[in-house]
């Protein structure tokens, strides 16, 4: 079955990136999660488990996971959900990428100027 669902790439498989991806996939959106090292293997071999800290209810979700991102990969939205000290390694690849929308999701008190200079 062919779908016209928006294509999302979530970069960052920590708590926030994992939660975002587990919400996009069941909503019928084509979402992939970029994870590295041991986290990639954990998700690839298993699933993402999100536990509600108040009810202790666990939600287990299988999501598509990748461990490599090339400049030629095109998504409708790239959501960058990593710590600021990890963004620098991603910026050259993101700057070469032709995806129309890159959204940085984080709290950076210095603002987006540093990222915008590289991506411009």
PDB file of C-alpha atoms in Angstrom:
ATOM      1  CA  UNK A   1       0.000   0.000   0.000  1.00  0.00           C
ATOM      2  CA  UNK A   2       1.500   3.298  -1.076  1.00  0.00           C
ATOM      3  CA  UNK A   3       1.090   6.226   1.280  1.00  0.00           C
ATOM      4  CA  UNK A   4       1.686   9.947   1.018  1.00  0.00           C
ATOM      5  CA  UNK A   5       2.544  10.202   4.708  1.00  0.00           C
ATOM      6  CA  UNK A   6       5.066  12.834   5.617  1.00  0.00           C
ATOM      7  CA  UNK A   7       8.572  11.471   6.104  1.00  0.00           C
ATOM      8  CA  UNK A   8      10.237  12.334   9.416  1.00  0.00           C
ATOM      9  CA  UNK A   9      13.733  11.680  10.659  1.00  0.00           C
ATOM     10  CA  UNK A  10      14.284  12.096  14.384  1.00  0.00           C
ATOM     11  CA  UNK A  11      17.975  12.509  15.142  1.00  0.00           C
ATOM     12  CA  UNK A  12      18.671  11.550  18.731  1.00  0.00           C
ATOM     13  CA  UNK A  13      17.568   8.381  20.488  1.00  0.00           C
ATOM     14  CA  UNK A  14      17.602   9.695  24.035  1.00  0.00           C
ATOM     15  CA  UNK A  15      14.427  10.083  26.056  1.00  0.00           C
ATOM     16  CA  UNK A  16      12.999  13.017  24.073  1.00  0.00           C
ATOM     17  CA  UNK A  17      13.818  11.666  20.614  1.00  0.00           C
ATOM     18  CA  UNK A  18      12.483   8.230  21.554  1.00  0.00           C
ATOM     19  CA  UNK A  19       9.208   9.655  22.884  1.00  0.00           C
ATOM     20  CA  UNK A  20       8.708  11.795  19.771  1.00  0.00           C
ATOM     21  CA  UNK A  21       9.318   8.854  17.448  1.00  0.00           C
ATOM     22  CA  UNK A  22       6.998   6.540  19.387  1.00  0.00           C
ATOM     23  CA  UNK A  23       4.236   9.137  18.990  1.00  0.00           C
ATOM     24  CA  UNK A  24       4.766   9.850  15.281  1.00  0.00           C
ATOM     25  CA  UNK A  25       4.829   6.232  14.088  1.00  0.00           C
ATOM     26  CA  UNK A  26       1.460   5.123  15.547  1.00  0.00           C
ATOM     27  CA  UNK A  27      -0.082   8.349  14.210  1.00  0.00           C
ATOM     28  CA  UNK A  28       0.488   6.963  10.705  1.00  0.00           C
ATOM     29  CA  UNK A  29       3.486   9.125   9.884  1.00  0.00           C
ATOM     30  CA  UNK A  30       6.597   7.685   8.287  1.00  0.00           C
ATOM     31  CA  UNK A  31       9.089   8.293  11.102  1.00  0.00           C
ATOM     32  CA  UNK A  32      12.601   6.918  11.474  1.00  0.00           C
ATOM     33  CA  UNK A  33      14.905   7.291  14.435  1.00  0.00           C
ATOM     34  CA  UNK A  34      18.637   7.855  14.044  1.00  0.00           C
ATOM     35  CA  UNK A  35      20.544   6.158  16.857  1.00  0.00           C
ATOM     36  CA  UNK A  36      24.199   5.366  17.333  1.00  0.00           C
ATOM     37  CA  UNK A  37      26.335   2.718  18.984  1.00  0.00           C
ATOM     38  CA  UNK A  38      24.689   0.616  21.706  1.00  0.00           C
ATOM     39  CA  UNK A  39      21.411   2.534  21.547  1.00  0.00           C
ATOM     40  CA  UNK A  40      21.023   1.641  17.873  1.00  0.00           C
ATOM     41  CA  UNK A  41      21.538  -2.034  18.647  1.00  0.00           C
ATOM     42  CA  UNK A  42      19.092  -1.921  21.594  1.00  0.00           C
ATOM     43  CA  UNK A  43      16.314  -0.466  19.447  1.00  0.00           C
ATOM     44  CA  UNK A  44      17.110  -2.598  16.399  1.00  0.00           C
ATOM     45  CA  UNK A  45      17.100  -5.824  18.415  1.00  0.00           C
ATOM     46  CA  UNK A  46      14.175  -4.852  20.624  1.00  0.00           C
ATOM     47  CA  UNK A  47      11.806  -1.966  21.017  1.00  0.00           C
ATOM     48  CA  UNK A  48      11.543   1.392  22.712  1.00  0.00           C
ATOM     49  CA  UNK A  49      10.019   1.152  26.169  1.00  0.00           C
ATOM     50  CA  UNK A  50       8.524   4.330  27.599  1.00  0.00           C
ATOM     51  CA  UNK A  51       7.422   4.207  31.229  1.00  0.00           C
ATOM     52  CA  UNK A  52       5.019   6.755  32.696  1.00  0.00           C
ATOM     53  CA  UNK A  53       6.709   7.917  35.925  1.00  0.00           C
ATOM     54  CA  UNK A  54       3.369   8.436  37.679  1.00  0.00           C
ATOM     55  CA  UNK A  55       1.431   5.307  36.734  1.00  0.00           C
ATOM     56  CA  UNK A  56       4.440   3.080  35.941  1.00  0.00           C
ATOM     57  CA  UNK A  57       2.520   1.953  32.862  1.00  0.00           C
ATOM     58  CA  UNK A  58       4.889   0.867  30.095  1.00  0.00           C
ATOM     59  CA  UNK A  59       4.342   1.442  26.412  1.00  0.00           C
ATOM     60  CA  UNK A  60       6.439  -0.748  24.113  1.00  0.00           C
ATOM     61  CA  UNK A  61       6.810   0.421  20.520  1.00  0.00           C
ATOM     62  CA  UNK A  62       8.757  -0.895  17.545  1.00  0.00           C
ATOM     63  CA  UNK A  63      10.076   1.925  15.368  1.00  0.00           C
ATOM     64  CA  UNK A  64      12.247   1.977  12.258  1.00  0.00           C
ATOM     65  CA  UNK A  65      15.793   2.802  13.346  1.00  0.00           C
ATOM     66  CA  UNK A  66      18.850   3.715  11.293  1.00  0.00           C
ATOM     67  CA  UNK A  67      22.455   4.345  12.314  1.00  0.00           C
ATOM     68  CA  UNK A  68      23.624   6.427   9.364  1.00  0.00           C
ATOM     69  CA  UNK A  69      22.433   9.653   7.783  1.00  0.00           C
ATOM     70  CA  UNK A  70      23.683  10.738   4.381  1.00  0.00           C
ATOM     71  CA  UNK A  71      23.333  14.148   2.732  1.00  0.00           C
ATOM     72  CA  UNK A  72      21.302  12.495  -0.055  1.00  0.00           C
ATOM     73  CA  UNK A  73      18.601  11.223   2.350  1.00  0.00           C
ATOM     74  CA  UNK A  74      15.483  13.357   1.923  1.00  0.00           C
ATOM     75  CA  UNK A  75      12.784  13.779   4.569  1.00  0.00           C
ATOM     76  CA  UNK A  76       9.913  16.234   4.844  1.00  0.00           C
ATOM     77  CA  UNK A  77      11.080  17.086   8.359  1.00  0.00           C
ATOM     78  CA  UNK A  78      14.286  16.404  10.216  1.00  0.00           C
ATOM     79  CA  UNK A  79      13.871  16.825  13.968  1.00  0.00           C
ATOM     80  CA  UNK A  80      17.200  17.288  15.735  1.00  0.00           C
ATOM     81  CA  UNK A  81      16.764  16.247  19.364  1.00  0.00           C
ATOM     82  CA  UNK A  82      20.288  16.092  20.778  1.00  0.00           C
ATOM     83  CA  UNK A  83      22.343  17.992  23.330  1.00  0.00           C
ATOM     84  CA  UNK A  84      23.969  21.186  22.091  1.00  0.00           C
ATOM     85  CA  UNK A  85      27.454  19.684  22.372  1.00  0.00           C
ATOM     86  CA  UNK A  86      26.393  16.968  19.892  1.00  0.00           C
ATOM     87  CA  UNK A  87      24.967  19.314  17.248  1.00  0.00           C
ATOM     88  CA  UNK A  88      28.358  20.424  15.900  1.00  0.00           C
ATOM     89  CA  UNK A  89      29.087  16.977  14.487  1.00  0.00           C
ATOM     90  CA  UNK A  90      25.731  16.959  12.664  1.00  0.00           C
ATOM     91  CA  UNK A  91      25.826  20.433  11.140  1.00  0.00           C
ATOM     92  CA  UNK A  92      28.073  19.658   8.132  1.00  0.00           C
ATOM     93  CA  UNK A  93      25.817  16.763   7.066  1.00  0.00           C
ATOM     94  CA  UNK A  94      22.657  18.797   7.686  1.00  0.00           C
ATOM     95  CA  UNK A  95      24.106  21.722   5.703  1.00  0.00           C
ATOM     96  CA  UNK A  96      24.603  19.439   2.674  1.00  0.00           C
ATOM     97  CA  UNK A  97      21.168  17.846   2.960  1.00  0.00           C
ATOM     98  CA  UNK A  98      18.318  18.958   0.678  1.00  0.00           C
ATOM     99  CA  UNK A  99      15.464  18.188   3.077  1.00  0.00           C
ATOM    100  CA  UNK A 100      13.227  21.283   3.225  1.00  0.00           C
ATOM    101  CA  UNK A 101      12.693  21.503   6.996  1.00  0.00           C
ATOM    102  CA  UNK A 102      15.171  21.040   9.830  1.00  0.00           C
ATOM    103  CA  UNK A 103      13.810  21.660  13.311  1.00  0.00           C
ATOM    104  CA  UNK A 104      16.142  21.927  16.302  1.00  0.00           C
ATOM    105  CA  UNK A 105      14.337  20.855  19.434  1.00  0.00           C
ATOM    106  CA  UNK A 106      16.269  21.851  22.502  1.00  0.00           C
ATOM    107  CA  UNK A 107      16.981  24.601  24.937  1.00  0.00           C
ATOM    108  CA  UNK A 108      19.978  26.624  23.908  1.00  0.00           C
ATOM    109  CA  UNK A 109      20.275  29.941  25.735  1.00  0.00           C
ATOM    110  CA  UNK A 110      22.682  31.288  23.119  1.00  0.00           C
ATOM    111  CA  UNK A 111      19.964  31.022  20.446  1.00  0.00           C
ATOM    112  CA  UNK A 112      20.054  29.617  16.917  1.00  0.00           C
ATOM    113  CA  UNK A 113      22.594  32.022  15.377  1.00  0.00           C
ATOM    114  CA  UNK A 114      25.485  29.581  15.644  1.00  0.00           C
ATOM    115  CA  UNK A 115      23.524  26.861  13.804  1.00  0.00           C
ATOM    116  CA  UNK A 116      22.063  29.236  11.229  1.00  0.00           C
ATOM    117  CA  UNK A 117      25.530  30.473  10.151  1.00  0.00           C
ATOM    118  CA  UNK A 118      26.609  26.937   9.288  1.00  0.00           C
ATOM    119  CA  UNK A 119      23.345  25.900   7.653  1.00  0.00           C
ATOM    120  CA  UNK A 120      22.904  29.078   5.608  1.00  0.00           C
TER     121      UNK A 120
END
